[in-house]
């Protein structure tokens, strides 16, 4: 038995040239594209591109991978997505044996994809990547397809397969085979229309690897094999799969004797071709049954010739996509399932897609499977380990914003996607960047919907498969050798990646030169995507691309000059060149082609003066960033002239200091810098060009010295120059170049010596006879003494201790002393800076300087001169810095303290006292210093509280503070009070005795006792005696009587009797009334306020006719409000008689003035008094019954004689208030009645509701209730869900006898709550054991119809204890008084004493009304529904 046949060698079709450019490029580049796709993997390995997601997670290995049969029998889990780490997915023990159900759309994955999609749009990348794909119409093949349909009735095209030939199947059963040469000639026409009438349309095609065989699958299920060399029919297969189903896919594997087919029933079959004794046969084996789940896409792994020895190829892997999952199986050496991957929920109309390709990851080439259904593409990397097992690793998936109908690899890094609206997307897989999109609706793509619906066999397919087939185009798109072929209804299109040169040329043709340069630079840097045709090592590739970029730059420059507007505004021309010239400069510098930039490009652009200026200005940022150092002298000269013409000299200076000195004309630059005062540039040229460091200093000194010597104020420009001079000298002495860089190491010592020699010169070069000695040092000292001395200090730090350095330092110091001490034109601050500098130098451990000590004494006398009051703080600060810098060793301390005290230098005194630990004397320093006197409190507190000071020192400070306490209090009373409370709490009465000033004492006590002052005093720890507080209250009555009541409310330690005497002494009646009320004498407080009110009313009565002032009336109103508040506060605790004793005298007092005024002469404030009287009536109505009020008014002799008209308004107002309150009460009662009715209805419904037990067995004996047959036994079910036999509950003593009735309790619930109830009283314990649930009883066996139950429920309407407890629980939901209690009290009040709605308060404290509860809240909303 021989294997299938000797592989016939077919001729390679040479690629010749044609006159048609597009077709020539399509096919003449095929070989190169194929070569590029072959070396594509090598390039990936070479670059080791790390953009691939390396966070891989392998599938764990199992001992027994699942068999194919177990996968077929596995159910689809639509709720959980596949996780590769889960080992149970490959475990045969966890697989269910249920079958698939795909009879309807609902049986497939029909999740809502709106919730699953990530609408993440990728950026439009045309401007960056250009046109990546080139598409061409194969005119020859397209024309012959149309011709065949007309001439031989071939029908419309239905399928395409591409290898070294192109095969197109038609709807009438013909297979047209075309060559891929430039002629696209028809090689073979296989089949006939008669056979097509019998078999139906060709639904699938496949060409084997060596292009010797063609497999055709038909719509009615037949399969034919053709010899592509001779055109003979080798096999006609009709029994490879169940009849009545169309062939959806047929695929050759790498083994030419093995093919795979997939029919419209969802089954997959393996076809093995054999040749026995010259007879060709075909054996079929079912790999996947459609009854277990319909497969609609298959894809075998094809390896390229160079990868035929790859270890993974021996498994002959096959990927299959059903409607619910992905499977990867191995056909060899034996059938084995390697992976399953469920989709999760997907749109049932989305098309499953599969595609294999070999990629390089981590220096290894392995196949990668891309699969997609909907808008997410998953990538799975398949690897084989040393043991021979296959690992599947999940890579970074790709989220899209569109649904796919085709996925094609064009190389290992680039994929081409086709979405559901026939839009093509080119994607870079590693970065997931969209490189290009294009519409291909002009192709008029052929869809395979009729085959998926199996219309040729009667449409006997599931709705789910038919729905997927709506957008299926598997057989219309084929890829081979880096080309993708699209089959249209009348045409065939081919698409391929453009080469890198073609992509650039395409942009150039569209006049997109800037985009072409950007794309070329991405090629140069290796950052471009989908690169084809650029081979060789990195340097070679860069050189090739750079040459092409230079050509484009010349073309770009020519176009910029050519398109410049000849006429118009100069601004338009400048804008044109500002848009173009920087591009040329940028790319020339990026390519490091300065020779090109400053020769040919500069010459070309110099033809236009505007372009030349823009070119020179473009160089500035590169020079300033040191990216462009060397410039030709001619360009540099033109650059300086250009900036001079535009008056941008500051820019010129910044450019010069960044330039290479060899490119400068030194003479020209120095002259220009001096004329334009570019001192930085001048210093740079002198230093770098001539190694001359002193000449710039001389020039700068000539500018700033004359005005300083003349005593004039420097201009801003001169100040800037002086600062430059200081910085320049500092840089030279520190070995740094000015303004940038470093001085060469061999020149550093020489430069330092030259600068020092220059500074200590006795006279300048061109000195006049009047010039003072040491002009340079003198000038710098006058300009900025502190900064010049800082420069010298830094220089002294860097000096090494050699003989010459020591001599220079001493020489400088001597000159400084001579210049500053012997002249009186320096300020104290300047002299102090010098001696501070000297003190720091002398305090160093390695000091070698010598300074005469008498000079320090002279400076001390100068700074502490008491005759000179000018600059007092400045002289003190200078001396303090001098002492802190170490200069104290130069002075005699006693003399220094005397002079400081005499000069009132208190900070100096503090410094000295602190050194001597005389902390008590420092207090005097603070108190005498007006600038720091308030800091004395913090100082005393720190000394007394912070550890580290001795007891003697603390005692001295404490005593000093006590001696100066009055002064401290006068300085800041609040701070003093806080200090006394913290450290002098035991001496408060002594402190009070020291304060003779009453106002001062008042402020101190208020800060100490009143917490509102913000002083942090702990009153409990302070323990102030009551006499002190009463003293404060007395002072408060004197100085601030309006605040007495507010203060008494926050004070604690005072005696009421003594305080009342104090307030009576100062006639503060309101305060006395407050204290009497606090004492408990409410009646006495009321009489006092009432007397005050009557006196004020009398004042109004006596003077009311003569004045219109509102002040007396305001006093009446305030006193009345206070009296009402007093009555309201205390009426709650009084009986009815006591209330009337308060309110009726107040009412009579307010109505008395109205009685005195006659109707003929009405009082001026009559209306105001009536309003106030009405306010009293409204307030007392809450505590006194309205009939009592009316009776009292009518008993008055004035109104009892018929003068009711005067109080008509008062009575009507009272009646309105009564009507309002009565209406409110009735409405509230009605709402509460409805609420109660609603609650009782819900309660009754919940009590009578049937119960649902949690289990069907007794919770005590654990036996099912059906199995016990005792006739008298009943089933008892509680609302908690527990179920019991009545005998079991009786055995556990879970019954209670209440009022002659047996009540049951749940055994489990009562036993679990028993521990928490032990501490309660017996009644509560008993109540707690009763379950809050209802109880239902029923027989334990199934009674026959008509048989009465063993026990009936009690028909009495009374609530049992369980119901009462449930009702209590319902009431507790409201967190307050129950509605029943509210309604009960309201009805009692209304029925018991209708004329006295608040009479219940007469019962005394024994009766507590729910309305008087401070937490009472009226809730009118319906209660929540009680849970079962």
Coordinates of C-alpha atoms in Angstrom, one line a residue, residues 662-1144:
X662 CA 37.4 78.9 16.5
X663 CA 34.4 79.9 14.4
X664 CA 34.4 83.5 15.7
X665 CA 36.3 86.6 14.3
X666 CA 37.7 87.6 17.7
X667 CA 38.4 91.2 16.8
X668 CA 35.0 91.7 15.3
X669 CA 33.2 90.1 18.2
X670 CA 35.1 92.0 20.9
X671 CA 34.5 95.3 19.2
X672 CA 30.8 94.5 18.8
X673 CA 30.5 93.3 22.4
X674 CA 32.0 96.5 23.8
X675 CA 29.9 98.7 21.7
X676 CA 26.7 96.9 22.6
X677 CA 27.7 96.2 26.2
X678 CA 27.7 92.5 25.8
X679 CA 29.9 91.8 28.8
X680 CA 29.2 88.1 29.1
X681 CA 30.2 87.5 25.5
X682 CA 33.3 89.8 25.9
X683 CA 34.5 87.8 29.0
X684 CA 33.9 84.6 27.1
X685 CA 35.9 85.7 24.1
X686 CA 38.8 87.0 26.2
X687 CA 38.9 83.9 28.4
X688 CA 38.5 81.2 25.7
X689 CA 40.1 83.0 22.8
X690 CA 43.1 84.7 24.4
X691 CA 43.4 83.1 27.9
X692 CA 43.1 86.6 29.2
X693 CA 41.2 86.9 32.5
X694 CA 42.2 90.4 33.9
X695 CA 41.3 92.7 31.0
X696 CA 37.6 92.1 31.3
X697 CA 37.8 93.0 35.0
X698 CA 39.6 96.2 34.2
X699 CA 36.9 97.2 31.7
X700 CA 34.1 96.4 34.2
X701 CA 35.8 98.4 37.0
X702 CA 36.1 101.4 34.7
X703 CA 32.3 101.4 34.4
X704 CA 31.2 101.0 38.1
X705 CA 34.1 102.7 40.0
X706 CA 33.6 106.4 39.0
X707 CA 30.0 106.7 40.3
X708 CA 30.9 104.7 43.5
X709 CA 33.8 107.0 44.3
X710 CA 31.7 110.0 43.7
X711 CA 29.0 108.8 46.1
X712 CA 26.4 108.6 43.4
X713 CA 23.6 106.0 43.2
X714 CA 24.2 103.3 40.6
X715 CA 21.8 102.8 37.8
X716 CA 20.1 99.5 37.2
X717 CA 22.5 98.6 34.4
X718 CA 25.5 99.5 36.6
X719 CA 24.2 97.3 39.4
X720 CA 23.9 94.4 36.9
X721 CA 27.4 94.9 35.8
X722 CA 28.7 95.0 39.3
X723 CA 27.0 91.7 40.1
X724 CA 28.5 90.3 36.9
X725 CA 31.9 91.4 38.1
X726 CA 31.5 89.7 41.5
X727 CA 30.3 86.5 39.9
X728 CA 33.2 86.6 37.4
X729 CA 35.8 87.1 40.2
X730 CA 34.1 84.2 42.2
X731 CA 34.3 81.9 39.2
X732 CA 37.9 82.7 38.5
X733 CA 38.9 82.1 42.1
X734 CA 36.9 78.9 42.2
X735 CA 38.4 77.5 38.9
X736 CA 35.2 77.8 36.9
X737 CA 34.8 79.5 33.5
X738 CA 32.3 82.3 33.2
X739 CA 29.5 82.0 32.3
X740 CA 29.6 78.3 31.5
X741 CA 32.0 75.4 31.9
X742 CA 35.4 75.0 33.7
X743 CA 38.8 76.6 33.4
X744 CA 41.4 74.1 32.1
X745 CA 43.1 72.5 35.2
X746 CA 46.6 73.7 34.2
X747 CA 45.4 77.3 34.1
X748 CA 43.5 77.3 37.5
X749 CA 46.5 78.2 39.8
X750 CA 47.7 80.9 37.3
X751 CA 44.3 82.5 37.1
X752 CA 43.9 82.6 40.9
X753 CA 47.2 84.3 41.3
X754 CA 46.5 86.8 38.6
X755 CA 43.1 87.7 40.1
X756 CA 44.6 88.2 43.6
X757 CA 47.4 90.2 42.2
X758 CA 44.9 92.3 40.4
X759 CA 42.7 92.9 43.5
X760 CA 45.5 93.9 45.8
X761 CA 47.0 96.4 43.4
X762 CA 47.9 99.7 45.1
X763 CA 46.7 101.7 42.1
X764 CA 45.0 101.1 38.9
X765 CA 46.8 101.2 35.5
X766 CA 45.7 104.7 34.5
X767 CA 45.5 106.1 38.0
X768 CA 45.1 109.8 38.7
X769 CA 47.0 111.5 41.5
X770 CA 43.8 111.8 43.5
X771 CA 43.0 108.0 43.5
X772 CA 43.0 106.4 46.9
X773 CA 45.0 103.3 47.5
X774 CA 43.7 99.8 46.8
X775 CA 41.0 101.1 44.4
X776 CA 39.7 97.6 43.3
X777 CA 39.1 96.3 46.9
X778 CA 37.6 99.7 47.9
X779 CA 35.2 99.6 44.9
X780 CA 34.0 96.1 45.6
X781 CA 33.5 96.9 49.3
X782 CA 31.5 99.9 48.5
X783 CA 29.5 98.0 45.9
X784 CA 28.4 95.0 48.0
X785 CA 30.5 94.4 51.1
X786 CA 28.7 91.2 52.2
X787 CA 28.9 89.5 48.8
X788 CA 32.5 90.4 48.2
X789 CA 33.5 89.0 51.6
X790 CA 31.4 85.9 50.9
X791 CA 33.5 85.5 47.7
X792 CA 36.7 85.8 49.7
X793 CA 35.4 83.3 52.3
X794 CA 34.7 80.7 49.6
X795 CA 38.1 81.3 48.1
X796 CA 39.8 80.8 51.5
X797 CA 37.9 77.5 51.9
X798 CA 39.5 76.2 48.7
X799 CA 43.0 77.4 49.5
X800 CA 45.6 74.9 50.4
X801 CA 47.8 75.6 53.3
X802 CA 50.9 76.4 51.4
X803 CA 53.1 79.4 52.0
X804 CA 51.9 81.5 49.1
X805 CA 48.2 81.0 50.0
X806 CA 48.7 82.0 53.6
X807 CA 50.5 85.1 52.4
X808 CA 47.7 86.0 50.1
X809 CA 45.1 85.6 52.8
X810 CA 46.9 87.7 55.3
X811 CA 47.6 90.3 52.7
X812 CA 43.9 90.5 51.8
X813 CA 42.9 90.8 55.4
X814 CA 45.4 93.6 56.1
X815 CA 44.2 95.5 53.1
X816 CA 40.5 95.1 54.1
X817 CA 41.2 96.4 57.6
X818 CA 43.2 99.3 56.3
X819 CA 40.5 100.3 53.8
X820 CA 37.5 100.0 56.1
X821 CA 38.8 100.9 59.6
X822 CA 40.8 104.0 58.5
X823 CA 37.8 105.5 56.6
X824 CA 34.6 106.8 58.0
X825 CA 32.6 106.5 54.8
X826 CA 31.5 102.9 55.5
X827 CA 28.3 102.2 57.4
X828 CA 28.2 100.2 60.6
X829 CA 26.6 97.3 58.7
X830 CA 29.6 97.2 56.3
X831 CA 32.1 97.4 59.1
X832 CA 30.2 94.7 61.0
X833 CA 30.3 92.5 57.9
X834 CA 34.1 92.8 57.8
X835 CA 34.6 91.9 61.4
X836 CA 32.0 89.1 61.2
X837 CA 34.0 87.7 58.3
X838 CA 37.2 88.0 60.3
X839 CA 35.7 86.4 63.4
X840 CA 34.6 83.4 61.3
X841 CA 38.1 83.1 59.8
X842 CA 39.8 83.4 63.2
X843 CA 37.4 80.8 64.8
X844 CA 38.6 78.1 62.4
X845 CA 40.8 75.4 63.9
X846 CA 43.4 75.7 61.2
X847 CA 43.4 79.5 61.3
X848 CA 46.7 81.2 60.2
X849 CA 45.4 84.8 60.1
X850 CA 46.4 87.4 62.6
X851 CA 44.2 90.4 63.5
X852 CA 45.1 93.0 66.1
X853 CA 42.7 92.7 69.1
X854 CA 42.5 96.4 69.6
X855 CA 40.8 96.7 66.2
X856 CA 37.9 94.6 67.6
X857 CA 37.7 97.0 70.6
X858 CA 37.5 99.9 68.3
X859 CA 34.7 98.2 66.4
X860 CA 32.9 97.5 69.6
X861 CA 33.1 101.1 70.6
X862 CA 32.0 102.2 67.2
X863 CA 28.9 99.9 67.2
X864 CA 27.9 100.6 70.9
X865 CA 28.3 104.4 70.6
X866 CA 25.4 105.7 72.8
X867 CA 25.7 109.2 71.2
X868 CA 24.7 107.8 67.8
X869 CA 21.0 106.9 67.7
X870 CA 20.9 106.2 64.0
X871 CA 20.7 102.6 62.7
X872 CA 20.2 101.3 66.2
X873 CA 18.7 97.9 65.1
X874 CA 21.3 97.6 62.3
X875 CA 24.3 98.1 64.7
X876 CA 22.8 95.7 67.2
X877 CA 22.2 93.0 64.5
X878 CA 25.8 93.5 63.2
X879 CA 27.3 93.1 66.6
X880 CA 25.1 90.0 67.3
X881 CA 26.3 88.4 64.1
X882 CA 29.9 89.2 65.0
X883 CA 29.5 87.5 68.4
X884 CA 27.7 84.5 67.0
X885 CA 30.5 84.1 64.4
X886 CA 33.0 83.5 67.1
X887 CA 34.1 87.1 67.7
X888 CA 33.2 86.9 71.4
X889 CA 36.6 85.6 72.2
X890 CA 38.0 88.9 71.1
X891 CA 36.2 90.9 73.8
X892 CA 36.2 91.2 77.5
X893 CA 32.7 90.0 78.5
X894 CA 32.1 92.4 81.4
X895 CA 33.0 95.4 79.3
X896 CA 30.8 94.1 76.5
X897 CA 27.8 93.7 78.8
X898 CA 28.2 97.2 80.2
X899 CA 28.4 98.7 76.8
X900 CA 25.5 96.7 75.5
X901 CA 23.3 97.8 78.4
X902 CA 24.3 101.4 77.9
X903 CA 23.5 101.2 74.2
X904 CA 20.2 99.4 74.9
X905 CA 21.3 96.4 72.9
X906 CA 19.0 94.0 74.7
X907 CA 19.6 91.1 72.3
X908 CA 23.3 91.4 73.0
X909 CA 22.6 91.3 76.7
X910 CA 20.4 88.3 76.3
X911 CA 23.2 86.5 74.3
X912 CA 25.7 87.2 77.1
X913 CA 23.3 86.4 80.0
X914 CA 22.4 83.1 78.4
X915 CA 26.1 82.2 78.2
X916 CA 26.4 83.0 81.9
X917 CA 23.1 81.1 82.7
X918 CA 21.6 84.3 84.3
X919 CA 18.1 83.5 82.9
X920 CA 16.3 85.9 85.4
X921 CA 18.1 88.9 83.9
X922 CA 16.9 87.9 80.5
X923 CA 13.4 88.7 81.6
X924 CA 14.4 92.3 82.1
X925 CA 15.9 92.3 78.6
X926 CA 12.5 91.2 77.1
X927 CA 10.5 93.7 79.2
X928 CA 12.7 96.6 78.2
X929 CA 12.8 95.7 74.5
X930 CA 9.7 97.1 72.9
X931 CA 10.1 94.9 69.8
X932 CA 10.2 91.6 71.7
X933 CA 8.4 92.3 75.0
X934 CA 5.5 89.9 74.2
X935 CA 7.9 87.0 73.8
X936 CA 8.7 87.1 77.5
X937 CA 5.7 84.8 78.3
X938 CA 7.0 82.0 76.0
X939 CA 10.5 82.5 77.5
X940 CA 9.3 82.1 81.1
X941 CA 7.1 79.1 80.2
X942 CA 10.0 77.4 78.4
X943 CA 12.4 77.9 81.3
X944 CA 10.0 76.6 83.9
X945 CA 8.7 73.7 81.9
X946 CA 11.5 72.4 79.6
X947 CA 13.9 70.1 81.4
X948 CA 17.6 70.9 81.4
X949 CA 17.7 73.8 83.8
X950 CA 18.6 73.5 87.4
X951 CA 16.2 74.1 90.3
X952 CA 18.0 77.2 91.3
X953 CA 17.8 78.7 87.8
X954 CA 14.1 77.9 87.6
X955 CA 13.5 79.4 91.1
X956 CA 15.2 82.6 90.1
X957 CA 13.1 82.9 87.0
X958 CA 9.9 82.1 89.0
X959 CA 10.7 84.8 91.5
X960 CA 11.6 87.3 88.9
X961 CA 8.3 86.7 87.2
X962 CA 6.4 87.1 90.5
X963 CA 8.1 90.4 91.1
X964 CA 7.1 91.7 87.7
X965 CA 3.6 90.2 87.6
X966 CA 1.8 93.5 87.4
X967 CA 4.0 94.5 84.5
X968 CA 3.3 91.2 82.8
X969 CA -0.4 91.6 83.3
X970 CA -0.4 95.1 81.9
X971 CA 1.5 93.8 78.9
X972 CA -0.8 91.0 77.9
X973 CA -3.6 90.0 80.3
X974 CA -4.5 86.7 78.5
X975 CA -0.9 85.5 78.3
X976 CA -0.3 86.5 81.9
X977 CA -3.4 84.5 83.0
X978 CA -2.3 81.5 81.1
X979 CA 1.1 81.7 82.7
X980 CA -0.3 82.1 86.2
X981 CA -2.7 79.2 85.7
X982 CA 0.2 77.0 84.6
X983 CA 3.0 77.9 86.9
X984 CA 1.6 80.1 89.7
X985 CA -1.7 78.4 90.5
X986 CA -1.0 78.4 94.2
X987 CA -0.3 82.1 94.4
X988 CA -3.4 83.4 92.7
X989 CA -4.6 85.4 95.7
X990 CA -1.0 86.9 96.1
X991 CA -1.0 87.9 92.4
X992 CA -4.4 89.5 92.9
X993 CA -3.1 91.4 95.8
X994 CA -0.3 92.8 93.7
X995 CA -2.7 94.2 91.1
X996 CA -3.8 97.5 92.6
X997 CA -5.3 98.8 89.4
X998 CA -8.9 97.7 89.3
X999 CA -9.2 97.7 85.5
X1000 CA -6.1 95.7 85.2
X1001 CA -7.4 93.2 87.8
X1002 CA -10.7 93.0 85.9
X1003 CA -8.9 92.1 82.7
X1004 CA -6.7 89.5 84.4
X1005 CA -9.6 87.8 86.2
X1006 CA -11.7 87.8 83.0
X1007 CA -8.8 86.1 81.1
X1008 CA -8.4 83.6 84.0
X1009 CA -12.0 82.7 84.7
X1010 CA -14.0 83.3 81.5
X1011 CA -13.5 80.3 79.1
X1012 CA -14.8 82.4 76.2
X1013 CA -11.6 84.4 76.2
X1014 CA -9.7 81.6 74.5
X1015 CA -7.2 81.0 77.3
X1016 CA -6.3 77.4 77.8
X1017 CA -6.9 77.0 81.5
X1018 CA -8.0 73.8 83.3
X1019 CA -10.5 75.1 85.8
X1020 CA -10.7 71.8 87.7
X1021 CA -7.0 71.7 88.4
X1022 CA -6.8 75.4 89.1
X1023 CA -9.3 75.2 92.1
X1024 CA -10.0 78.9 92.4
X1025 CA -11.8 79.8 95.6
X1026 CA -15.3 81.3 95.3
X1027 CA -14.2 84.6 96.7
X1028 CA -12.0 85.2 93.7
X1029 CA -14.9 84.5 91.3
X1030 CA -17.2 86.8 93.3
X1031 CA -14.6 89.5 93.1
X1032 CA -14.6 89.1 89.4
X1033 CA -18.4 89.3 89.2
X1034 CA -18.3 92.5 91.2
X1035 CA -15.8 94.0 88.8
X1036 CA -17.9 92.8 86.0
X1037 CA -20.9 94.6 87.4
X1038 CA -18.8 97.8 87.5
X1039 CA -17.1 97.7 84.1
X1040 CA -19.4 95.6 81.9
X1041 CA -22.9 95.1 83.3
X1042 CA -24.4 94.1 80.0
X1043 CA -22.3 90.9 80.0
X1044 CA -23.0 89.7 83.6
X1045 CA -25.8 87.2 82.7
X1046 CA -23.8 85.7 79.8
X1047 CA -20.7 85.3 82.0
X1048 CA -22.7 83.8 85.0
X1049 CA -23.9 81.1 82.6
X1050 CA -20.4 79.9 82.0
X1051 CA -18.9 80.5 85.5
X1052 CA -19.1 77.7 88.1
X1053 CA -17.4 78.6 91.4
X1054 CA -19.5 81.3 93.0
X1055 CA -22.0 81.4 95.9
X1056 CA -25.6 82.4 95.0
X1057 CA -26.4 84.4 98.2
X1058 CA -23.2 86.5 98.0
X1059 CA -23.6 87.0 94.3
X1060 CA -27.2 88.1 94.7
X1061 CA -26.1 90.7 97.2
X1062 CA -23.5 91.9 94.7
X1063 CA -26.1 92.3 91.9
X1064 CA -28.6 94.0 94.2
X1065 CA -25.8 96.4 95.3
X1066 CA -25.4 97.5 91.7
X1067 CA -29.2 97.3 91.0
X1068 CA -28.9 94.8 88.1
X1069 CA -32.5 93.5 88.4
X1070 CA -32.3 91.1 85.4
X1071 CA -29.2 89.5 86.8
X1072 CA -30.8 89.2 90.3
X1073 CA -33.8 87.6 88.8
X1074 CA -31.6 85.1 86.9
X1075 CA -29.8 84.2 90.2
X1076 CA -33.1 83.9 92.1
X1077 CA -34.4 81.5 89.4
X1078 CA -31.2 79.5 89.6
X1079 CA -31.6 79.4 93.4
X1080 CA -35.2 78.0 93.0
X1081 CA -37.1 81.2 94.0
X1082 CA -39.1 81.4 90.9
X1083 CA -41.8 83.6 92.4
X1084 CA -39.2 86.1 93.8
X1085 CA -37.6 86.3 90.4
X1086 CA -41.0 86.8 88.7
X1087 CA -41.9 89.6 91.1
X1088 CA -38.6 91.3 90.5
X1089 CA -39.1 91.3 86.7
X1090 CA -42.7 92.2 87.1
X1091 CA -41.8 95.2 89.2
X1092 CA -39.3 96.2 86.5
X1093 CA -41.9 95.8 83.8
X1094 CA -44.5 97.8 85.7
X1095 CA -42.0 100.7 86.3
X1096 CA -41.2 100.8 82.6
X1097 CA -44.9 100.7 81.6
X1098 CA -45.5 103.6 84.1
X1099 CA -42.8 105.6 82.3
X1100 CA -44.6 105.1 79.0
X1101 CA -47.9 106.1 80.6
X1102 CA -46.6 109.2 82.1
X1103 CA -44.6 110.4 79.1
X1104 CA -46.3 108.6 76.3
X1105 CA -48.3 111.6 75.1
X1106 CA -45.2 113.9 74.9
X1107 CA -42.6 111.7 73.1
X1108 CA -42.4 109.5 70.1
X1109 CA -39.2 107.8 71.0
X1110 CA -39.1 104.0 70.6
X1111 CA -36.5 103.5 73.3
X1112 CA -38.9 103.2 76.3
X1113 CA -41.1 100.9 74.3
X1114 CA -38.0 98.8 73.4
X1115 CA -37.2 98.5 77.2
X1116 CA -40.8 97.3 77.9
X1117 CA -40.6 94.7 75.1
X1118 CA -37.2 93.4 76.3
X1119 CA -38.4 93.1 79.9
X1120 CA -41.6 91.4 78.8
X1121 CA -39.7 88.9 76.7
X1122 CA -37.5 88.0 79.7
X1123 CA -40.5 87.6 81.9
X1124 CA -42.3 85.4 79.4
X1125 CA -39.2 83.3 79.1
X1126 CA -39.0 82.9 82.9
X1127 CA -42.7 81.8 83.0
X1128 CA -42.3 79.3 80.1
X1129 CA -39.1 77.8 81.6
X1130 CA -40.8 77.1 84.9
X1131 CA -44.4 76.3 84.0
X1132 CA -43.5 72.7 83.1
X1133 CA -42.8 72.0 86.7
X1134 CA -45.7 73.9 88.3
X1135 CA -49.3 73.0 88.9
X1136 CA -52.2 74.9 87.4
X1137 CA -52.7 77.2 90.4
X1138 CA -49.0 78.1 90.5
X1139 CA -49.0 78.7 86.7
X1140 CA -51.9 81.1 87.1
X1141 CA -50.0 82.9 89.8
X1142 CA -47.3 83.7 87.3
X1143 CA -49.2 84.4 84.1
X1144 CA -52.2 86.4 85.3

